[in-house]
């Protein structure tokens, strides 16, 4: 069996285990719910992880496919880009697939599959770089949408209403301000 | 330098708290600590704001510093506050006692679904308060103690309350699924109230509340600015439609007082909704006036304390009385309607000086508003359409393929679900419903309500809004939906941002930020109205966008 054949045969099994690695970042109870609930509307994070990983898996297995930015993978990274995790964590799950695939190669005889495995790893590395670009774009969008709130005047609804507070500041006694010396984050706004 | 292996890197970032929140908890919930980092908390209230409201303990502090500068004896202040509220609000006592931890609510909260943090499960959110309640106020507390999960009031607990009562938008979706009807929103409200007693609150709630108190609206717009802004909108209406509209201000003896969120007057895309109101009222020749004092429908008191809510709400009736109107018509807003529908009557009513609202155009008596004297613009408009009083050309909205977002409060707190849909049926050629588990009383929150719509917690807002965005994405992909219609001012702002993140622009037009524009329902009404004396073959919509009616269908 060639590696591509092996990857197709083991698709469901490997995807399941790979998914568990990402979902394993969450607490126990969350893991259970995100894993079990298959309704995409009742479990959007679990759903987007599932779809995104499946699309990524398929393109890593298909040597003719070079376009990494599939809609599902973009969505998955969009989820990752607003999660409380570091950029490295957000992307690193793709490398976990190497480990999982290596295990399978061991079982089938790594000596024979070694070259194919190396080629697979190279594809994973290339995908990781492309994924990092997608991730960065998502982060960029986060900054952009904050700017957009300002530009449209929505920030007046979604952030401090400056006009009157300015007036109020002038109106109000300085007593409190005088009590403090250090500028705080909330003061810098 | 040795290059760390990916696995090592991951271990490092997973175990150490990072930029946004602490790492997602893996331990038992009672053993985890709440870690505040820039980006995971809304900024604390400025001392001026705290002082303005005569709230206790004004000071400069920040959640990410260890010392929150709590007043001496703060534990007693909180516990006494809790005791007082348990006596005052029967619902709170009941909610504290009857939860059987069945877990039906656990996966229904958009904050849990978006963050995966177990403390955002409604049952655990409530448990943050319940554990203290049991420890202090129940009979078996001494015997069962920690076994039962009881906890004394400590700084750790207080910090948890702050974190998680500000990761709840009081949307009440969880209550729909609870077999006992436990309303976690009420529990959140209590936690926030108790926190205010020791000076722990966020600026973006107290500042708009202060503005509202001072100038009458969240924006702090003074009367002349409020009037001027509407003047600009009148000019825009004229330019687009060729029609003169005639709003009046503070006019005594008008039949109806119209109150809407000030966001409609000032910010995109609310201003287009306001243009819709102006056209509608002109179309039917309504005898109405606007108030520069009751110039805000919204009420951030709801997110602060019941006293504050009552105070800010009182101006509506006070102004109606001063102007001598017969009844009040209310614009598109979310939480404003919750206050009106659920609290206004008992807090500031009965408003006997007004009449039971009756449409001057159709003669319909709004029995549902018999007591509050306040009618929702969608009820009013739907009634006009039903009686054939509006000349509408839905094809003018042919460039819009909307879906409808039920805002939490109108849907769950006042049962407004069919009127907006009926209006949509009549003002656009076609529109599509989202998945049935995401609409009507099961609607998902925009993720930024209750004063959480502030920029510093953008990532959190995007996480919490994912369940809603996900359902929109589905109809966008399946039916080409390109507009998200709604009847709430905060939604119009926050959903716009949400769409820009989750459904970014994929068209060739670089001026667009998203594939799905957020639109107030009354904008669609206004755009479809065929007005007397309007420009022949009008080419622009209320956003100055090009209309496509003439080319497509005849
Ligand atoms: S659904 Fe109701 S009874 Fe069940 S755990 Fe949630 S709050 Fe408690
Ligand atoms: S009220 Fe809404 S935000 Fe709060 S716990 Fe319930 S579902 Fe979550």
XYZ file of C-alpha atoms and ligand atoms in Angstrom:
759
model
C 0.000 0.000 0.000
C 1.307 3.443 -0.867
C 1.074 6.284 1.626
C -1.720 8.073 -0.257
C -3.676 4.823 -0.240
C -3.014 4.383 3.440
C -4.152 7.922 4.152
C -7.408 7.346 2.328
C -8.009 4.070 4.110
C -7.329 5.523 7.532
C -9.061 8.833 6.887
C -11.883 8.575 9.418
C -9.674 7.146 12.126
C -6.896 9.694 11.700
C -9.302 12.620 11.427
C -11.003 11.547 14.651
C -7.763 11.380 16.558
C -6.446 14.582 15.053
C -9.651 16.399 16.005
C -9.286 15.142 19.571
C -5.933 16.900 19.786
C -7.467 20.318 19.032
C -10.533 19.674 21.134
C -8.234 18.483 23.899
C -7.229 22.102 24.386
C -10.622 22.635 25.958
C -11.853 21.573 29.370
C -13.219 18.055 29.844
C -16.894 18.984 29.743
C -16.382 21.225 26.770
C -14.515 18.485 24.931
C -17.448 16.147 25.416
C -19.983 18.652 24.088
C -17.868 19.916 21.188
C -17.080 16.362 20.137
C -20.538 14.851 20.435
C -22.887 17.553 19.224
C -23.070 17.188 15.449
C -25.637 19.908 14.752
C -23.573 22.752 13.264
C -25.935 25.363 14.706
C -25.728 23.995 18.226
C -21.973 23.612 18.105
C -20.375 26.047 15.672
C -16.829 25.756 17.020
C -16.847 21.946 16.929
C -18.409 22.030 13.497
C -15.915 24.465 12.037
C -13.025 22.516 13.498
C -14.371 19.297 12.000
C -14.969 20.724 8.533
C -11.735 22.699 8.441
C -9.616 19.736 9.493
C -11.267 17.436 6.988
C -10.567 19.865 4.158
C -6.985 20.290 5.300
C -6.526 16.530 5.567
C -7.826 16.001 2.070
C -5.591 18.580 0.529
C -2.559 17.233 2.366
C -3.328 13.787 0.986
C -3.919 14.947 -2.543
C -0.571 15.644 -4.129
C -2.110 17.432 -7.089
C -3.817 19.975 -4.847
C -1.837 23.115 -4.120
C -4.484 25.565 -2.906
C -4.390 25.575 0.869
C -6.967 28.291 1.487
C -10.170 26.241 1.381
C -13.292 27.914 2.808
C -13.508 25.451 5.672
C -9.890 25.859 6.670
C -10.212 29.636 6.516
C -13.188 29.396 8.834
C -11.302 27.162 11.220
C -8.439 29.647 11.377
C -10.916 32.470 11.801
C -12.127 30.643 14.907
C -8.557 30.134 16.098
C -7.649 33.782 15.521
C -10.069 35.002 18.188
C -9.472 32.212 20.699
C -7.363 32.902 23.761
C -4.370 31.025 22.407
C -1.008 32.079 21.083
C -0.375 32.187 17.345
C 1.946 29.183 17.597
C -0.748 27.106 19.266
C -3.322 28.225 16.735
C -1.333 26.698 13.871
C 0.607 23.892 15.455
C -2.136 21.300 15.213
C -1.151 20.750 11.602
C 2.188 19.310 12.781
C 0.401 16.817 14.994
C -0.755 15.094 11.856
C 2.851 14.196 11.097
C 3.031 12.241 14.334
C -0.242 10.474 13.655
C 0.773 9.584 10.115
C 4.218 8.433 11.276
C 2.507 5.965 13.611
C 0.621 4.490 10.691
C 3.763 4.320 8.588
C 5.504 2.447 11.393
C 2.780 -0.145 11.343
C 2.946 -0.540 7.592
C 6.738 -0.515 7.445
C 8.429 2.845 7.622
C 11.431 1.605 5.631
C 9.289 1.190 2.598
C 7.210 4.358 3.082
C 10.003 6.622 4.234
C 10.330 8.681 1.094
C 6.605 9.169 0.764
C 6.443 10.129 4.409
C 9.112 12.793 3.905
C 7.159 14.193 0.964
C 4.051 14.249 3.127
C 5.923 16.140 5.834
C 7.062 18.694 3.306
C 3.446 19.263 2.336
C 2.508 19.744 5.970
C 5.276 22.324 6.361
C 4.162 24.199 3.277
C 0.571 24.133 4.464
C 1.639 25.474 7.864
C 3.196 28.517 6.227
C 0.103 29.174 4.157
C -2.018 28.737 7.256
C 0.069 31.260 9.093
C -0.701 33.786 6.361
C -4.413 33.095 6.652
C -4.199 33.394 10.413
C -2.372 36.724 10.146
C -5.033 38.016 7.801
C -7.682 37.135 10.346
C -5.783 39.023 13.040
C -5.489 41.932 10.636
C -9.253 41.848 10.205
C -9.710 42.115 13.954
C -7.781 45.384 13.951
C -9.583 46.540 10.849
C -13.055 46.002 12.291
C -12.116 48.005 15.364
C -11.095 50.825 13.057
C -14.313 50.463 11.104
C -16.302 50.951 14.282
C -14.597 54.292 14.629
C -15.018 55.307 11.036
C -18.744 54.682 10.867
C -19.478 56.352 14.171
C -20.487 52.957 15.512
C -17.833 53.379 18.178
C -20.076 55.946 19.737
C -22.433 53.100 20.391
C -19.742 50.559 20.879
C -17.216 52.621 22.767
C -17.051 55.536 25.060
C -19.081 58.555 24.122
C -16.367 61.099 24.204
C -18.172 64.333 23.564
C -20.115 64.565 26.777
C -17.543 62.948 28.986
C -15.171 65.621 27.817
C -17.577 68.285 28.912
C -18.212 66.438 32.105
C -14.544 66.158 32.880
C -14.230 69.905 32.662
C -17.280 70.309 34.847
C -16.197 67.999 37.561
C -13.905 68.621 40.427
C -10.323 67.590 39.971
C -10.169 66.141 43.418
C -10.090 62.504 42.390
C -7.572 62.960 39.658
C -5.272 64.730 42.053
C -5.291 61.770 44.359
C -3.647 59.575 41.780
C -0.327 59.828 40.124
C 0.067 56.845 37.812
C -1.799 56.735 34.548
C -3.788 53.517 34.264
C -4.800 51.624 31.139
C -8.335 52.940 31.398
C -6.997 56.441 31.505
C -5.164 56.137 28.258
C -8.187 55.664 26.153
C 20.410 29.090 20.350
C 18.530 25.857 20.376
C 15.308 25.943 18.453
C 12.470 24.726 20.671
C 10.413 21.865 19.357
C 6.855 22.663 18.431
C 5.629 20.372 21.186
C 7.625 22.312 23.773
C 6.295 25.582 22.457
C 2.785 24.311 22.697
C 3.279 23.108 26.215
C 4.585 26.531 27.151
C 1.728 28.485 25.669
C -0.920 26.106 26.895
C 0.150 26.130 30.506
C 0.951 29.776 30.776
C -1.825 32.313 30.636
C -1.468 34.330 27.467
C -2.604 37.515 25.799
C -6.324 37.157 26.122
C -7.579 35.146 29.053
C -5.822 32.666 31.186
C -5.581 29.311 29.465
C -8.887 27.509 29.189
C -9.390 25.791 32.529
C -8.788 22.066 32.722
C -9.092 21.673 36.453
C -12.227 21.404 38.518
C -13.984 24.756 38.225
C -13.557 25.631 41.872
C -9.821 25.180 41.630
C -9.226 27.473 38.705
C -8.284 31.099 39.035
C -9.532 33.915 36.930
C -6.694 35.594 35.114
C -7.254 39.115 33.838
C -5.191 40.150 30.843
C -5.546 43.108 28.513
C -8.164 42.008 26.005
C -10.295 39.827 28.244
C -11.950 42.486 30.344
C -13.859 45.646 29.615
C -12.179 48.703 31.088
C -13.224 49.627 34.606
C -15.352 52.659 35.265
C -13.539 55.947 35.543
C -13.738 57.506 38.994
C -15.667 60.499 37.622
C -18.346 58.165 36.343
C -18.614 56.277 39.603
C -18.807 59.544 41.478
C -21.299 61.002 39.059
C -23.709 58.187 39.845
C -23.008 58.498 43.569
C -21.802 54.925 43.519
C -19.348 53.928 46.227
C -15.582 53.654 46.026
C -14.559 55.831 43.071
C -10.890 55.189 42.320
C -8.462 54.332 39.598
C -8.015 50.597 39.412
C -7.588 47.901 36.845
C -8.730 44.260 36.859
C -5.300 43.040 35.756
C -3.697 44.359 38.928
C -3.776 42.206 42.024
C -5.160 44.864 44.295
C -8.617 46.008 43.284
C -8.646 48.601 46.060
C -11.832 47.279 47.565
C -13.304 49.173 50.500
C -12.833 47.922 54.055
C -15.390 45.331 55.019
C -16.311 44.693 51.405
C -17.312 41.100 52.153
C -20.038 42.292 54.509
C -21.187 44.909 52.029
C -21.682 42.209 49.424
C -23.340 39.728 51.755
C -25.680 42.347 53.176
C -26.492 43.420 49.642
C -27.284 39.845 48.752
C -29.458 39.406 51.838
C -31.377 42.542 50.984
C -31.985 41.403 47.434
C -33.031 37.915 48.464
C -35.724 39.556 50.582
C -36.726 41.998 47.888
C -36.759 39.755 44.811
C -38.573 36.484 45.226
C -37.364 35.388 41.808
C -33.766 35.545 42.980
C -34.464 33.365 46.000
C -36.321 30.857 43.844
C -33.557 30.786 41.221
C -31.001 30.199 43.969
C -32.908 27.239 45.348
C -34.540 25.309 42.539
C -31.791 24.473 40.035
C -31.469 20.693 39.867
C -28.301 20.845 37.758
C -29.917 18.916 34.960
C -27.535 20.563 32.496
C -30.180 21.393 29.896
C -28.900 24.967 29.766
C -25.212 24.059 29.692
C -24.637 24.186 25.944
C -27.231 26.817 25.077
C -25.229 29.941 25.846
C -23.429 31.634 22.973
C -20.615 32.564 25.333
C -20.034 28.941 26.192
C -20.346 27.847 22.571
C -17.910 30.499 21.409
C -15.355 30.328 24.218
C -15.614 26.718 25.365
C -15.066 27.966 28.895
C -17.173 25.843 31.274
C -17.807 28.806 33.549
C -19.800 30.259 30.687
C -22.275 27.407 30.973
C -25.313 29.162 32.449
C -25.560 26.598 35.235
C -21.981 27.274 36.314
C -22.325 31.019 35.882
C -25.184 30.919 38.354
C -23.236 28.558 40.571
C -20.668 31.317 41.107
C -23.329 33.164 43.082
C -25.192 30.110 44.361
C -22.104 28.651 46.027
C -21.832 31.773 48.174
C -25.564 31.895 48.770
C -25.589 28.329 50.060
C -22.617 28.992 52.275
C -24.219 31.987 53.943
C -27.947 31.635 53.764
C -29.041 27.997 53.751
C -29.728 25.642 56.623
C -27.526 22.661 55.811
C -24.498 24.829 55.090
C -22.471 23.924 58.155
C -22.974 20.195 57.669
C -22.438 19.888 53.973
C -20.011 22.732 53.477
C -17.429 22.229 50.813
C -18.842 18.866 49.823
C -21.844 20.681 48.458
C -19.569 23.156 46.721
C -20.282 25.969 49.170
C -17.780 28.808 49.272
C -17.142 31.819 51.444
C -17.001 35.235 49.810
C -13.354 35.803 48.906
C -11.446 38.021 46.502
C -11.103 35.054 44.180
C -14.879 34.641 44.082
C -15.395 38.353 43.558
C -13.007 38.353 40.611
C -14.863 35.425 39.105
C -18.128 37.273 39.420
C -16.656 40.224 37.570
C -15.215 38.067 34.800
C -18.306 35.996 34.173
C -21.098 38.463 34.852
C -19.487 40.489 32.101
C -19.372 37.468 29.818
C -23.138 37.185 29.878
C -25.240 39.442 27.701
C -28.369 38.789 29.764
C -29.903 37.443 26.579
C -32.019 34.780 28.347
C -31.590 32.092 25.732
C -30.689 29.635 28.472
C -33.977 30.256 30.254
C -35.905 28.996 27.230
C -34.353 25.569 27.689
C -34.482 25.346 31.487
C -37.345 23.123 32.658
C -37.781 25.428 35.652
C -37.516 28.639 33.684
C -34.507 29.787 35.660
C -33.385 33.054 34.183
C -29.613 33.299 34.433
C -29.830 36.846 33.116
C -31.454 37.844 36.407
C -28.602 36.209 38.267
C -26.076 38.107 36.190
C -27.950 41.313 36.900
C -27.709 40.620 40.613
C -23.999 39.858 40.451
C -23.401 43.117 38.603
C -25.489 45.046 41.133
C -23.581 43.546 44.034
C -20.259 44.372 42.382
C -21.308 48.006 42.017
C -21.782 48.131 45.788
C -18.019 47.841 46.189
C -17.144 49.990 43.198
C -16.524 47.277 40.629
C -18.084 48.174 37.293
C -17.172 48.881 33.693
C -16.878 52.243 32.058
C -18.804 51.563 28.936
C -21.944 51.032 30.976
C -21.554 53.818 33.488
C -20.525 56.480 31.009
C -23.510 56.153 28.658
C -25.729 55.939 31.719
C -24.170 59.174 32.966
C -24.666 60.797 29.573
C -28.254 59.661 29.525
C -28.778 61.130 32.917
C -27.204 64.409 31.929
C -28.263 65.153 28.361
C -30.944 62.534 27.886
C -29.069 60.156 25.614
C -26.122 57.743 25.587
C -24.151 59.795 23.140
C -24.290 62.843 25.339
C -25.779 64.789 22.456
C -27.104 68.120 23.576
C -30.508 69.263 22.337
C -29.199 71.427 19.495
C -26.868 68.673 18.248
C -29.657 66.144 18.370
C -31.847 68.471 16.342
C -29.078 69.358 13.890
C -28.292 65.734 13.198
C -31.882 64.997 12.358
C -31.757 68.065 10.133
C -28.962 66.453 8.118
C -31.028 63.309 7.742
C -33.974 65.383 6.521
C -31.652 66.852 3.872
C -30.507 63.397 2.826
C -34.078 62.177 2.516
C -34.832 65.148 0.292
C -31.818 64.515 -1.898
C -32.565 60.834 -2.335
C -36.338 60.871 -2.671
C -37.149 64.484 -3.473
C -39.585 64.522 -0.572
C -39.670 67.034 2.272
C -40.222 65.422 5.649
C -41.277 67.464 8.655
C -40.199 66.200 12.067
C -40.997 68.455 15.015
C -39.275 68.748 18.375
C -40.711 69.126 21.864
C -44.064 70.107 20.380
C -46.769 70.289 22.979
C -50.109 68.878 21.985
C -48.746 66.421 19.422
C -50.748 63.202 19.385
C -47.757 60.897 19.614
C -44.294 61.104 21.143
C -41.710 59.116 19.207
C -38.749 57.755 21.174
C -35.909 55.782 19.646
C -32.288 54.979 20.540
C -30.019 57.951 19.938
C -27.798 55.702 17.847
C -30.450 56.061 15.154
C -29.688 59.748 14.983
C -25.957 59.575 14.971
C -24.284 56.391 13.778
C -24.251 54.203 10.709
C -26.270 52.196 9.885
C -28.881 53.443 12.377
C -29.254 56.786 10.603
C -30.734 55.019 7.585
C -33.311 53.437 9.853
C -34.149 56.896 11.100
C -34.632 58.080 7.526
C -37.058 55.188 7.192
C -39.064 56.435 10.180
C -39.145 59.954 8.765
C -40.507 58.738 5.435
C -43.082 56.480 7.074
C -44.454 59.211 9.315
C -44.599 61.653 6.412
C -46.326 59.050 4.246
C -49.204 58.645 6.676
C -49.240 62.247 7.913
C -48.647 61.253 11.518
C -49.072 63.918 14.190
C -45.905 63.178 16.154
C -43.077 64.920 17.888
C -39.560 64.053 18.993
C -38.162 65.042 22.345
C -34.677 66.404 22.832
C -34.918 65.396 26.482
C -36.288 61.874 26.132
C -33.848 61.505 23.263
C -32.746 58.004 24.154
C -34.774 54.835 24.039
C -31.990 52.686 25.381
C -31.488 52.279 29.097
C -28.090 51.226 30.377
C -29.585 51.245 33.835
C -30.816 47.762 32.990
C -27.189 46.645 32.982
C -26.336 48.499 36.167
C -28.973 48.407 38.881
C -32.726 48.438 39.198
C -32.651 51.922 40.715
C -30.668 53.315 37.818
C -32.967 51.639 35.321
C -35.989 53.185 36.966
C -34.444 56.627 36.999
C -33.422 56.630 33.341
C -36.731 55.172 32.281
C -38.752 57.798 34.131
C -38.004 60.496 31.580
C -40.191 58.807 28.975
C -43.354 59.261 31.001
C -42.219 62.614 32.353
C -41.782 63.938 28.838
C -45.038 62.413 27.609
C -46.790 64.193 30.457
C -45.068 67.503 29.840
C -45.902 67.446 26.143
C -49.410 66.172 26.715
C -49.256 63.422 24.093
C -51.865 60.653 23.889
C -49.397 57.787 23.686
C -45.794 56.890 22.876
C -44.448 55.188 19.787
C -41.093 53.475 20.240
C -38.417 52.858 17.620
C -36.216 49.867 16.915
C -34.308 48.944 20.024
C -33.585 45.801 21.978
C -33.185 46.277 25.679
C -35.352 49.400 25.628
C -38.297 47.101 24.965
C -37.387 44.762 27.743
C -37.449 47.670 30.150
C -40.716 48.956 28.734
C -42.412 45.604 28.581
C -41.250 44.071 31.827
C -40.378 46.849 34.227
C -41.675 50.258 33.152
C -45.220 49.784 34.303
C -44.344 48.716 37.822
C -41.406 51.093 38.148
C -42.841 54.323 36.778
C -46.454 53.558 35.882
C -49.326 53.591 35.738
C -49.298 56.260 33.042
C -52.941 57.145 33.478
C -52.456 60.583 32.016
C -52.204 58.998 28.566
C -54.769 57.147 26.473
C -54.745 53.529 25.383
C -52.755 53.679 22.139
C -54.932 53.795 19.049
C -53.577 54.104 15.547
C -54.880 57.375 14.130
C -54.655 55.891 10.655
C -56.312 52.493 11.045
C -58.220 52.895 14.276
C -56.584 49.778 15.720
C -56.427 49.844 19.499
C -53.206 48.320 20.807
C -54.638 46.383 23.708
C -51.237 44.874 24.500
C -50.025 48.367 25.352
C -53.107 49.281 27.383
C -51.044 49.712 30.485
C -47.634 50.895 29.284
C -49.075 53.211 26.591
C -46.150 52.438 24.380
C -46.298 50.745 20.971
C -43.440 49.181 18.995
C -42.781 50.627 15.563
C -43.048 47.138 14.034
C -46.489 46.573 15.569
C -47.524 49.963 14.283
C -46.120 49.413 10.784
C -47.468 45.871 10.438
C -50.926 47.195 11.313
C -50.629 49.891 8.655
C -49.658 47.320 6.045
C -52.439 44.961 7.091
C -54.960 47.734 6.525
C -53.501 48.642 3.166
C -52.448 52.094 4.290
C -48.964 52.034 2.812
C -48.046 52.319 -0.836
C -45.110 49.943 -1.100
C -42.874 48.869 -3.930
C -40.844 45.901 -2.646
C -38.818 45.854 -5.861
C -36.982 48.910 -4.588
C -35.312 46.517 -2.189
C -34.533 44.004 -4.909
C -30.809 44.489 -4.312
C -31.316 43.157 -0.790
C -31.842 39.489 0.014
C -32.342 39.644 3.761
C -32.569 37.213 6.581
C -34.052 38.299 9.905
C -32.220 38.392 13.209
C -34.579 38.275 16.189
C -33.009 40.538 18.774
C -32.966 38.830 22.155
C -35.099 41.308 24.024
C -37.918 41.950 21.561
C -38.134 38.202 20.899
C -37.743 36.761 24.382
C -38.842 39.641 26.583
C -41.855 40.903 24.636
C -42.700 38.180 22.136
C -42.289 40.357 19.050
C -41.706 37.730 16.380
C -44.371 37.767 13.693
C -44.777 41.486 13.040
C -41.246 42.020 11.682
C -41.627 38.961 9.467
C -44.947 40.207 8.153
C -43.327 43.542 7.335
C -40.458 41.812 5.536
C -42.953 39.816 3.460
C -44.296 43.121 2.233
C -41.232 45.271 1.701
C -38.727 42.969 -0.018
C -39.221 40.617 -2.978
C -37.703 37.706 -1.077
C -36.046 36.878 2.205
C -34.911 33.710 3.984
C -35.142 32.378 7.526
C -32.086 31.099 9.335
C -32.030 27.636 10.889
C -35.035 27.113 13.145
C -32.958 26.614 16.280
C -31.397 30.044 15.846
C -34.479 32.208 15.442
C -37.539 33.431 17.313
C -37.387 32.579 21.018
C -34.279 30.476 20.406
C -32.436 33.298 18.700
C -28.728 33.718 19.312
C -27.458 36.958 20.767
C -25.227 39.308 18.759
C -22.642 38.597 21.462
C -22.090 42.230 22.418
C -25.225 43.223 24.314
C -25.582 44.533 27.880
C -22.794 47.015 27.540
C -20.222 44.542 26.253
C -20.095 46.283 22.889
C -16.775 47.904 23.529
C -13.641 47.723 21.408
C -11.167 46.470 23.989
C -12.834 43.050 24.135
C -13.212 42.602 20.395
C -11.981 38.995 20.314
C -14.370 38.020 23.046
C -17.216 39.665 21.156
C -16.299 37.767 18.012
C -16.221 34.467 19.910
C -19.551 35.117 21.555
C -21.115 36.201 18.272
C -19.995 33.116 16.372
C -23.218 31.098 16.835
C -25.197 33.964 15.312
C -22.687 34.593 12.514
C -22.552 30.897 11.732
C -26.299 30.777 11.073
C -26.081 33.853 8.853
C -23.202 32.292 6.955
C -25.369 29.276 6.246
C -28.145 31.285 4.550
C -25.557 33.402 2.799
C -24.071 30.282 1.246
C -27.340 28.538 0.488
C -29.552 31.417 -0.672
C -27.197 34.291 -1.409
C -28.476 36.268 1.573
C -26.723 39.634 1.548
C -28.542 41.549 4.259
C -29.256 41.000 7.909
C -32.425 42.797 8.938
C -32.984 43.544 12.580
C -34.946 45.777 14.968
C -32.297 46.784 17.481
C -29.868 49.687 17.567
C -27.097 47.828 19.340
C -27.508 44.971 16.887
C -27.144 47.289 13.969
C -23.768 48.361 15.291
C -22.473 45.105 16.718
C -23.746 42.777 14.006
C -22.093 44.981 11.393
C -18.767 44.360 13.070
C -19.574 40.690 13.517
C -20.374 40.290 9.827
C -17.175 42.086 8.860
C -15.185 39.494 10.773
C -17.036 36.267 10.034
C -18.313 37.121 6.554
C -15.684 39.457 5.117
C -16.156 41.010 1.708
C -15.582 38.566 -1.127
C -16.916 40.814 -3.874
C -14.857 42.919 -6.262
C -16.053 46.100 -4.638
C -13.281 47.242 -2.265
C -15.555 49.741 -0.558
C -17.517 46.915 1.036
C -16.342 45.437 4.311
C -18.640 42.432 4.393
C -20.865 40.292 2.200
C -23.819 40.872 4.508
C -25.027 44.392 5.315
C -26.895 44.939 8.534
C -30.127 46.836 8.058
C -32.823 48.213 10.300
C -36.230 46.939 9.288
C -37.593 50.483 9.025
C -34.909 51.325 6.487
C -36.337 48.621 4.245
C -39.827 50.008 4.867
C -38.736 53.559 4.070
C -36.912 52.477 0.969
C -39.980 50.643 -0.336
C -42.428 53.490 0.309
C -43.794 55.206 -2.763
C -44.111 58.793 -1.599
C -46.286 61.573 -2.971
C -44.155 64.026 -4.904
C -41.105 61.821 -5.022
C -38.477 61.908 -7.764
C -39.624 59.997 -10.795
C -37.764 56.711 -11.268
C -35.816 57.130 -8.068
C -32.360 55.671 -8.566
C -30.893 55.664 -5.083
C -31.659 53.819 -1.885
C -31.494 55.429 1.541
C -27.762 54.722 1.710
C -27.280 56.474 -1.619
C -26.795 53.007 -3.056
C -27.885 52.300 -6.596
C -31.278 50.651 -7.006
C -31.660 47.856 -9.503
C -35.443 47.775 -9.902
C -35.647 49.337 -13.321
C -33.209 46.956 -14.961
C -34.399 43.651 -13.525
C -38.159 43.509 -13.395
C -40.847 45.620 -14.931
S -31.551 23.986 32.879
Fe -32.300 25.026 34.741
S -32.400 23.410 36.290
Fe -31.144 22.621 34.600
S -29.029 23.137 35.194
Fe -29.761 24.818 33.929
S -30.584 26.318 35.393
Fe -30.388 24.370 36.497
S -28.559 34.936 29.637
Fe -27.614 34.511 27.633
S -25.462 35.118 27.920
Fe -26.354 34.879 29.971
S -25.955 32.759 30.565
Fe -27.984 32.772 29.601
S -27.571 32.291 27.439
Fe -25.622 32.923 28.348
